[in-house]
Tab-separated table of C-alpha atoms in Angstrom:
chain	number	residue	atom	x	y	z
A	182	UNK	CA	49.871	-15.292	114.516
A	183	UNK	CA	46.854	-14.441	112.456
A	184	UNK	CA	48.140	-10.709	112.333
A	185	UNK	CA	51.547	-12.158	110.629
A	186	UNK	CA	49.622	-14.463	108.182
A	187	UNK	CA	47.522	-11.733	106.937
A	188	UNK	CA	50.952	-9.665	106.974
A	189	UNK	CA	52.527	-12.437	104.893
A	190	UNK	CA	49.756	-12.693	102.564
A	191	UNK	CA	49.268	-9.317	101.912
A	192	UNK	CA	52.634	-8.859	101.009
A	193	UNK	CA	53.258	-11.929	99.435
A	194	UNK	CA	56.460	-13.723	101.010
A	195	UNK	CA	56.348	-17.049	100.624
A	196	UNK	CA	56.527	-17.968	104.324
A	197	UNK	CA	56.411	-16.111	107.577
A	198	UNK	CA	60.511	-16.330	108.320
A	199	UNK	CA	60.735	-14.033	105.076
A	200	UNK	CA	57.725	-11.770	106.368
A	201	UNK	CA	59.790	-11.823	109.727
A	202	UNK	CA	63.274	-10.701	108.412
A	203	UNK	CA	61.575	-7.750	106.451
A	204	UNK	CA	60.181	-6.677	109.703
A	205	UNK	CA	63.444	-6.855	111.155
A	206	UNK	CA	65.797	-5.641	108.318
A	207	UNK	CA	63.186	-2.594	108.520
A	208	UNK	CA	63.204	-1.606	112.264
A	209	UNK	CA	67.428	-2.188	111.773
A	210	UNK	CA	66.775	0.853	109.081
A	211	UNK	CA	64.631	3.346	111.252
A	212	UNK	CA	67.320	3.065	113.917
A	213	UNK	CA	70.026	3.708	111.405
A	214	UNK	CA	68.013	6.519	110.514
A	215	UNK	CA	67.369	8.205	113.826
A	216	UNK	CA	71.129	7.647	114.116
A	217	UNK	CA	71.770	9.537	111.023
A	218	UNK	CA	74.174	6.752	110.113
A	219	UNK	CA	74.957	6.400	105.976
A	220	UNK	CA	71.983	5.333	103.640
A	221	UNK	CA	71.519	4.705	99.889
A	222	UNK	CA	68.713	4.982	97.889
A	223	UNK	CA	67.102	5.641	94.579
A	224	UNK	CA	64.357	8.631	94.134
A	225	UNK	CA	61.733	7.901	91.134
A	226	UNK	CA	60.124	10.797	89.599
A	227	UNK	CA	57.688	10.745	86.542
A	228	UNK	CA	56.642	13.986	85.051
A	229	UNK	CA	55.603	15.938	81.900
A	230	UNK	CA	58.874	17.488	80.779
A	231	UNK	CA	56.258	20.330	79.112
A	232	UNK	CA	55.316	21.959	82.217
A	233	UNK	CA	57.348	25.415	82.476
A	234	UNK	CA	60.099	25.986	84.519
A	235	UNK	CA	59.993	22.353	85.820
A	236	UNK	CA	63.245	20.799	84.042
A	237	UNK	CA	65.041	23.612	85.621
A	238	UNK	CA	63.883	23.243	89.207
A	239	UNK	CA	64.787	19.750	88.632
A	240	UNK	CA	68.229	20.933	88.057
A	241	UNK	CA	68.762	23.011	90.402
A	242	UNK	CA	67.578	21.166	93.081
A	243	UNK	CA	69.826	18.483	91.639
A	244	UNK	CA	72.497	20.974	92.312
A	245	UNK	CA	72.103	21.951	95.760
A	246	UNK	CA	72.322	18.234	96.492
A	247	UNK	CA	75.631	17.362	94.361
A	248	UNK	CA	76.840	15.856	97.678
A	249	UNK	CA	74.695	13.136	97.619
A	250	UNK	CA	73.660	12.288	94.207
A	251	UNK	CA	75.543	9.452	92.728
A	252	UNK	CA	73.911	9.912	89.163
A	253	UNK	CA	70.711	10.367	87.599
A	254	UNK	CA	69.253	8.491	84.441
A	255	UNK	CA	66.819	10.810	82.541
A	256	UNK	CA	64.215	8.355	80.101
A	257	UNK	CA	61.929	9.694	77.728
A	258	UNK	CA	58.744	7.088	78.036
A	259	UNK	CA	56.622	8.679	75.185
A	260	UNK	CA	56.210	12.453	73.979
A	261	UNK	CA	54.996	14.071	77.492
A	262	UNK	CA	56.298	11.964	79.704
A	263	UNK	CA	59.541	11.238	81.069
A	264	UNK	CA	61.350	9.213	83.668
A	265	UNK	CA	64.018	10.205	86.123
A	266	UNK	CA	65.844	8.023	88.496
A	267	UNK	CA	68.491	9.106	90.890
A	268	UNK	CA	70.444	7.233	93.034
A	269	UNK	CA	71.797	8.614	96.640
A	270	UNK	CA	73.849	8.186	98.918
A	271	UNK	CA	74.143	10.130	102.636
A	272	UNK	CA	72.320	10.710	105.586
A	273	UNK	CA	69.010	9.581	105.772
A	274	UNK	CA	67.979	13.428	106.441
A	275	UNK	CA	69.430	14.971	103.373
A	276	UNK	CA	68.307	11.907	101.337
A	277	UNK	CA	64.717	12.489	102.749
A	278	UNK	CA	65.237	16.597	102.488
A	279	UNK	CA	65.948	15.866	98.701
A	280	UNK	CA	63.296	13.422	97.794
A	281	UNK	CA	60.736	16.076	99.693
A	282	UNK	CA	61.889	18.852	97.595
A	283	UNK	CA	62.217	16.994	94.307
A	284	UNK	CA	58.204	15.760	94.805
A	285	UNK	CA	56.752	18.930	95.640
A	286	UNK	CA	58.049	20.453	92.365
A	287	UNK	CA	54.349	21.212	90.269
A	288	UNK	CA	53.957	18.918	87.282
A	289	UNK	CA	55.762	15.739	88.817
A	290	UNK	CA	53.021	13.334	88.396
A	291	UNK	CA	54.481	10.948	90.880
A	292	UNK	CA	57.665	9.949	92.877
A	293	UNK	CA	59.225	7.240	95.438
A	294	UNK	CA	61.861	7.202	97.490
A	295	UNK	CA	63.438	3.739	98.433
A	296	UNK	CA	65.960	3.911	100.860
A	297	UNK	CA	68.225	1.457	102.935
A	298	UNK	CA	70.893	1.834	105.639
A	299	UNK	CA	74.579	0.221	104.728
C-alpha cells in the first residue's frame, strides 16, 4: 500500500480508487495496443519554423500518413517558434510509426504523443 500512496501522491489523484482506475484504464490500452485494435491520439510538436528544410519534412511526412491524420492546427507562439498539434486516429503502430518519424525530424525542439484505445 505504501507503493500506491507514493503512486497517488506523485501523481496527484485525489484518492487511491482514481490512482487505481488509471492503472487499469492503462494496462486496458497496452493490450489494445498489442492487439493492434483502433486508437486516437494527438502528437505535439514545438519547433523553430527557421530551420531549413524542416516545414517541408513536416509535410511530407504529414503526407505519407494522410490515412490517419484527422487534422493538424499549426500556431505561431512568437517569431521562432511555432506549435503543431495533430490529431490521429488508427492503429496504435502507424500512430506510433508517425509520432517516431515526426520527432526525429532536426530542429523539433520537443514532441508528445498521447494516445488512447476506443
Amino acid at each position: 500500500m505504501e507503493k500506491l500512496d507514493d503512486y497517488v501522491e506523485k501523481h496527484h489523484f485525489p484518492n487511491r480508487s482514481q490512482a487505481i482506475r488509471h492503472l487499469i484504464r492503462n494496462l486496458h490500452v497496452n493490450e489494445i495496443w498489442k492487439e493492434n485494435q483502433m486508437a486516437a491520439g494527438s502528437i505535439v510538436l514545438i519547433y523553430d519554423h527557421h530551420k531549413n528544410r524542416l516545414v517541408n519534412s513536416l509535410l511530407s511526412i504529414q503526407h505519407d500518413f494522410s490515412e490517419i491524420i484527422l487534422s493538424s492546427q499549426h500556431v505561431h507562439l512568437d517569431h521562432d517558434n511555432c506549435l503543431e498539434t495533430i490529431v490521429v486516429r488508427g492503429k496504435p503502430s502507424d500512430i506510433y510509426n508517425l509520432a517516431d518519424r515526426l520527432t526525429a525530424i532536426k530542429g523539433i525542439k520537443h514532441g508528445n504523443l498521447a494516445i488512447s484505445g476506443f
